[in-house]
Short mmCIF file of C-alpha atoms in Angstrom, two decimals:
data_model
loop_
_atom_site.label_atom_id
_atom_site.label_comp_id
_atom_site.label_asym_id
_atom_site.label_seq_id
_atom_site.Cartn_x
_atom_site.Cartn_y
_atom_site.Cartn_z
CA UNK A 1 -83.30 -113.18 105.69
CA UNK A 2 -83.74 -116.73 104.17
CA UNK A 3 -87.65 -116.27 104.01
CA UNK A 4 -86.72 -112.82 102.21
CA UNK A 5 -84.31 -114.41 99.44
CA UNK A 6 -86.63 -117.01 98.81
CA UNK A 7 -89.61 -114.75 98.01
CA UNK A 8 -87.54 -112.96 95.88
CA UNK A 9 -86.36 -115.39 93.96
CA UNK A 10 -89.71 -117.07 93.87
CA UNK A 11 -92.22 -113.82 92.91
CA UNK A 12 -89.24 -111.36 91.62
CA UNK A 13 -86.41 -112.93 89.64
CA UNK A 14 -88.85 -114.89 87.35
CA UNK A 15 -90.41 -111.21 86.21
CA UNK A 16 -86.96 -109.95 85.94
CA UNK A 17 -85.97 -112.48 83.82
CA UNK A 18 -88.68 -112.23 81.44
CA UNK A 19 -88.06 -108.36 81.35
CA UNK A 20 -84.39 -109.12 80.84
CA UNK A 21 -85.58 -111.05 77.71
CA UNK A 22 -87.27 -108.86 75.95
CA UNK A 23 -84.93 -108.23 72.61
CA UNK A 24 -85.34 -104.62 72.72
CA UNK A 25 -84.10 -104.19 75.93
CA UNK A 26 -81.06 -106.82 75.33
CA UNK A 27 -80.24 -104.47 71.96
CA UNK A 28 -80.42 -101.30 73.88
CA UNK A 29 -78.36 -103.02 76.77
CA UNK A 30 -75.77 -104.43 74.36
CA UNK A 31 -75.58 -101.02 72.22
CA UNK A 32 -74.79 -99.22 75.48
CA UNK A 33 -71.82 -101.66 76.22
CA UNK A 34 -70.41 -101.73 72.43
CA UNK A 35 -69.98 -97.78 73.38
CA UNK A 36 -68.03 -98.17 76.44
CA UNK A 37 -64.88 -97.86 74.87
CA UNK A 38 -65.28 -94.53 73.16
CA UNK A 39 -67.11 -93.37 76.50
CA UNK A 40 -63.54 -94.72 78.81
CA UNK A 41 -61.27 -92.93 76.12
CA UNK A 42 -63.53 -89.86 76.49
CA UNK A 43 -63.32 -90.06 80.55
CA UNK A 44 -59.60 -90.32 80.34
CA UNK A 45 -59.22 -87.45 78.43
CA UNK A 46 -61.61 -85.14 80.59
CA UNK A 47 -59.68 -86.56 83.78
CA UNK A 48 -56.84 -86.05 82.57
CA UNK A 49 -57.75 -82.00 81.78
CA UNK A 50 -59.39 -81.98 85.01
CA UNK A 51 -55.82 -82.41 87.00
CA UNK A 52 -53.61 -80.39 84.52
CA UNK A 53 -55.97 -77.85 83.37
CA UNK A 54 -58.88 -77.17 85.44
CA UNK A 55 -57.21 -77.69 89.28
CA UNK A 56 -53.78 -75.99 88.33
CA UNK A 57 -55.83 -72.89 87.41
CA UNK A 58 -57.72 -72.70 90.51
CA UNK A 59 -54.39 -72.36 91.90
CA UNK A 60 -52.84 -70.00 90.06
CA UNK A 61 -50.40 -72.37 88.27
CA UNK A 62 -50.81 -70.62 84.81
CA UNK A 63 -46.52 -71.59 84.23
CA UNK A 64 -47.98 -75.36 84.89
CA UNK A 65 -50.92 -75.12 82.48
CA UNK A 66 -48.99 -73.07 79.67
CA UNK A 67 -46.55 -76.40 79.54
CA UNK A 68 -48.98 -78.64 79.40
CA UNK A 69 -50.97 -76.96 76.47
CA UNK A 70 -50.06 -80.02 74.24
CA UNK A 71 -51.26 -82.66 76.17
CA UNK A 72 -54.25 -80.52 76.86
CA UNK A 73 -54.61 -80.12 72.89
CA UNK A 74 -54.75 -84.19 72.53
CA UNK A 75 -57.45 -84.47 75.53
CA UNK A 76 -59.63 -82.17 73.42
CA UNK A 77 -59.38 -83.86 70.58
CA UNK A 78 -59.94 -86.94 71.95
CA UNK A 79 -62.82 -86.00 73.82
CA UNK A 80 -64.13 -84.67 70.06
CA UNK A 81 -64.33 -88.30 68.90
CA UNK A 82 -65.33 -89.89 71.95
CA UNK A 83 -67.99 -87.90 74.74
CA UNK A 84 -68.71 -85.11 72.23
CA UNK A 85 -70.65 -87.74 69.46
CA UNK A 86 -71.61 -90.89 71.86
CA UNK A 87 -75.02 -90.09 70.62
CA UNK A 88 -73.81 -90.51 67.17
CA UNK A 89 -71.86 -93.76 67.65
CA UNK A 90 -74.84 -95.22 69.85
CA UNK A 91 -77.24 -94.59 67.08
CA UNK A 92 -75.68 -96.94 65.25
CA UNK A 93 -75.44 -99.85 67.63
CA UNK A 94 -78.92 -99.14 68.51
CA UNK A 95 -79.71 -100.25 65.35
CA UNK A 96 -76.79 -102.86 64.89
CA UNK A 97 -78.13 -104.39 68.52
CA UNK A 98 -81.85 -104.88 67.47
CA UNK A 99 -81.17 -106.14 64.06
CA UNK A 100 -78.96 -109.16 65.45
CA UNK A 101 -81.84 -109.42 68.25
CA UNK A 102 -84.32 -109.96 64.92
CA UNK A 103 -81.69 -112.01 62.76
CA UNK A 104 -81.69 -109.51 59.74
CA UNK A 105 -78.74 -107.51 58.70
CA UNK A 106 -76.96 -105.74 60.73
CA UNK A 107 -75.01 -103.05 59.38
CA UNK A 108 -77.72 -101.96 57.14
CA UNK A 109 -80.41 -101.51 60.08
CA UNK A 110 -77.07 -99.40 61.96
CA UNK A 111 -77.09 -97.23 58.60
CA UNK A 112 -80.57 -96.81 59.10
CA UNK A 113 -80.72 -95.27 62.78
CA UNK A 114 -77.56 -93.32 62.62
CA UNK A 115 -79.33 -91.57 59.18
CA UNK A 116 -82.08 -91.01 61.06
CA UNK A 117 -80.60 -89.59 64.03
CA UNK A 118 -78.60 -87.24 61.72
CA UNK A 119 -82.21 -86.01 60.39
CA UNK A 120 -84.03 -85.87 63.54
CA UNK A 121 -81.38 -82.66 64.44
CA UNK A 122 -82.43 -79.57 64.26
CA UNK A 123 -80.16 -77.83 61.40
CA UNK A 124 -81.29 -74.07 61.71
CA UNK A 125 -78.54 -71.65 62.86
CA UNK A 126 -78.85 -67.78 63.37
CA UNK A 127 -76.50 -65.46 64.55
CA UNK A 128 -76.94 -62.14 65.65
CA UNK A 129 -73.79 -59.66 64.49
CA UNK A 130 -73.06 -56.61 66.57
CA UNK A 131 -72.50 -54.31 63.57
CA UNK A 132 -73.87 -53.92 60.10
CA UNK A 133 -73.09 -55.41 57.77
CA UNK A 134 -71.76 -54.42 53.89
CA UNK A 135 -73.54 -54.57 51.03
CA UNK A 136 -69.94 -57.18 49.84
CA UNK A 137 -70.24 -59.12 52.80
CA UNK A 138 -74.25 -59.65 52.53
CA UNK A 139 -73.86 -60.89 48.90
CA UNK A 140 -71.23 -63.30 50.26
CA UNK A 141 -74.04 -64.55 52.69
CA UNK A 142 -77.25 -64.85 50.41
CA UNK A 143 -75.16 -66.39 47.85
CA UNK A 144 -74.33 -69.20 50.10
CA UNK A 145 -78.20 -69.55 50.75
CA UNK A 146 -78.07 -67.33 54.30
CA UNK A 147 -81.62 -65.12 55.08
CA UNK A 148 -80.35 -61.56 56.07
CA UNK A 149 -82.70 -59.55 58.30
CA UNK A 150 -81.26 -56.57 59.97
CA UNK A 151 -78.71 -58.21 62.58
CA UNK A 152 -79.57 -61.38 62.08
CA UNK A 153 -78.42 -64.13 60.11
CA UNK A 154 -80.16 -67.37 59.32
CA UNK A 155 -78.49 -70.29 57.71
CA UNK A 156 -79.88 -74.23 57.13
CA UNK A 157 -77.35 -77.19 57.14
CA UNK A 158 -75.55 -76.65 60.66
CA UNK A 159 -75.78 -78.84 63.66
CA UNK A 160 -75.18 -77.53 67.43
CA UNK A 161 -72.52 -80.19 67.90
CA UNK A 162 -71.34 -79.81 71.46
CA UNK A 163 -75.40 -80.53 72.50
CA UNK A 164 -76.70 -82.92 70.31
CA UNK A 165 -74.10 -85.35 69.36
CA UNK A 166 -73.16 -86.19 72.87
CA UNK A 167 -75.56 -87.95 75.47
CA UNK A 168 -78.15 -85.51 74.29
CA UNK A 169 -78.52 -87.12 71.85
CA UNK A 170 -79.29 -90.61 73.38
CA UNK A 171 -83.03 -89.92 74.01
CA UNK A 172 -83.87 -88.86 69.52
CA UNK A 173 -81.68 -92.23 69.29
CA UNK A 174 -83.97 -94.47 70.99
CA UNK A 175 -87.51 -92.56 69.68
CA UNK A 176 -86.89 -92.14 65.98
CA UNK A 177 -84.05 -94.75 65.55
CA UNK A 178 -86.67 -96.92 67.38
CA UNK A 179 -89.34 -96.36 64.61
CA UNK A 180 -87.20 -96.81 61.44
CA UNK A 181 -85.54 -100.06 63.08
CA UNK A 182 -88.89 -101.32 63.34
CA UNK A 183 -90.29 -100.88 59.85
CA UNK A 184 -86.67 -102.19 58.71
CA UNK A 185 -86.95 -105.19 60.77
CA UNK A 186 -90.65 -105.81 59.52
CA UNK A 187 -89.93 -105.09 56.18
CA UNK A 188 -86.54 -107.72 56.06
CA UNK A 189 -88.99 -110.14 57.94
CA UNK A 190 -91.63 -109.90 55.10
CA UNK A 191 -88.69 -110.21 52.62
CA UNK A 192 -90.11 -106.67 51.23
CA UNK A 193 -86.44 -106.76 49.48
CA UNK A 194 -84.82 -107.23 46.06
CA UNK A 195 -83.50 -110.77 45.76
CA UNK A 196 -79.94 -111.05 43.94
CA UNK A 197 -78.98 -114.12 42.20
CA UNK A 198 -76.91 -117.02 44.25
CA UNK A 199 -73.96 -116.02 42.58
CA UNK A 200 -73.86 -112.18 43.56
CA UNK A 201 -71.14 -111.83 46.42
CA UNK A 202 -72.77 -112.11 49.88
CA UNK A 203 -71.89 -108.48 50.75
CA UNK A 204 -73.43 -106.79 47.80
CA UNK A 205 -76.47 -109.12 48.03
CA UNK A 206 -76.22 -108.28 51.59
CA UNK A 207 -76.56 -103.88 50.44
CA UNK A 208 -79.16 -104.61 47.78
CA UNK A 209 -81.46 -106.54 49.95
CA UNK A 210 -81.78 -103.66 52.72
CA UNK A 211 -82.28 -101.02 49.79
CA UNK A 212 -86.17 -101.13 50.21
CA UNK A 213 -86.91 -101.79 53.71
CA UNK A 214 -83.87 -99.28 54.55
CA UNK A 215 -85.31 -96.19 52.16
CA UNK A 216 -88.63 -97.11 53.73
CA UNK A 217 -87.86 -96.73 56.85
CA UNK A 218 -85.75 -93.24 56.36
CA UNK A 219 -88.73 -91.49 54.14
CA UNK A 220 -90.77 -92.71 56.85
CA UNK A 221 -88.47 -91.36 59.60
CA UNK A 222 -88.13 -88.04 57.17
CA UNK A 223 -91.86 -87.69 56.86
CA UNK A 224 -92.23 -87.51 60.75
CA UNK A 225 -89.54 -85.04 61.23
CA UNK A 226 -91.15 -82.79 58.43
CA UNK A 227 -94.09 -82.71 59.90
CA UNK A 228 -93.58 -82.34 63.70
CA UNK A 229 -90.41 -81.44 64.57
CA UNK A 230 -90.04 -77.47 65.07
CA UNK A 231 -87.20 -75.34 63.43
CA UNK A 232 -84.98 -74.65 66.30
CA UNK A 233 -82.79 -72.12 66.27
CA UNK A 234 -79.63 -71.09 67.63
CA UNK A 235 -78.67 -67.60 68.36
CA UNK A 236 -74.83 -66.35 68.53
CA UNK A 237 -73.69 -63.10 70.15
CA UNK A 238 -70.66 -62.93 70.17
CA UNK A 239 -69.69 -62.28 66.90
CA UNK A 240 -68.45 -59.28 65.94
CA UNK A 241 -68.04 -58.88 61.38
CA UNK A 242 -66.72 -55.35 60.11
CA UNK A 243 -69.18 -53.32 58.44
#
């Protein structure tokens, strides 16, 4: 067992170590752990409607359930903010994470990735109707810039929110946040920026000196989504409008 320990730690540790120092793994580590709060608060909640909600009912004990309804209420909520958007909240200490790895500023690079996770999403939503629909209710719908075709109706603008803000999400995080942390990193590191006077206030010389490398890196995020992503759609039917 010695002999074993000491091989390891003579041929294996040293190459874990240098993995374990590469600075986009650290960011990516430490991004994961700054979400560990909202992802506890989310458990909690689901455990917690797990054992008054989902067990009870298995056995019948609707009276139970009924008088729990308000606790239930806050679990779902909770779980809204927490489990329901961790791929939101970790696309911006993705970002956060690498740009203290690189020693350029922070919250702008966090800005960056959680914009560009936000426009990686497919935003295309169609819904099938089970009955016609009136002349009234079809002017309603083109005049809020729908596309009407037979039973169908098409709308831009709306996210699928229980799939892709959650984990889902995590894998468009670390693709295209990837990309437009790197081109703001490179950019801040070529000090590609506008330079304020000494006397400007830290913060706002802080905001105006991530204005280039930041729009860079989101038109260059935007151009990539324009050109390869594909225009999902989702499909709804279940609901029912009155003719």
């Amino acid at each position: 067992m010695n002999g074993l320990i000491n091989w390891l730690n003579k041929h294996v540790v040293p190459i874990a170590a240098r993995i374990g120092s590469i600075r986009w793994l650290v960011a990516l580590r430490d991004a994961f752990i700054a979400i560990m709060p909202a992802m506890m608060a989310g458990a909690v909640s689901t455990v917690l409607n797990a054992l008054i909600r989902d067990i009870p009912n298995q056995f019948g004990w609707t009276g139970f359930v009924n008088s729990m309804q308000w606790l239930i209420g806050i679990n779902a909520v909770v779980w809204t903010g927490t489990l329901a958007i961790l791929g939101l909240i970790f696309s911006f200490t993705f970002g956060y994470q690498l740009a203290v790895q690189y020693k350029v500023e922070p919250v702008t690079a966090g800005i960056v990735t959680l914009g560009t996770f936000i426009m990686s999403l497919p935003q295309n939503f169609t819904m099938t109707v089970k009955t016609g629909l009136g002349k009234a209710a079809i002017k309603s719908l083109t005049d809020a810039g729908a596309a009407v075709t037979g039973k169908d109706v098409s709308m831009w603008g709306f996210f699928n929110f229980g799939k892709f803000f959650g984990a889902y999400g995590f894998f468009t995080v670390m693709l295209m946040g990837a990309i437009a942390a790197t081109i703001y990193i490179w950019l801040m590191k070529k000090h590609i920026t506008i330079k304020m006077p000494d006397s400007v206030p830290p913060a706002v010389a802080n905001a105006f000196t991530g204005i280039v490398p930041a729009a860079v890196a989101m038109y260059a995020v935007g151009i990539i989504n324009y050109i390869f992503t594909p225009s999902l759609q989702f499909k709804c039917n279940t609901l029912t409008t009155r003719p």
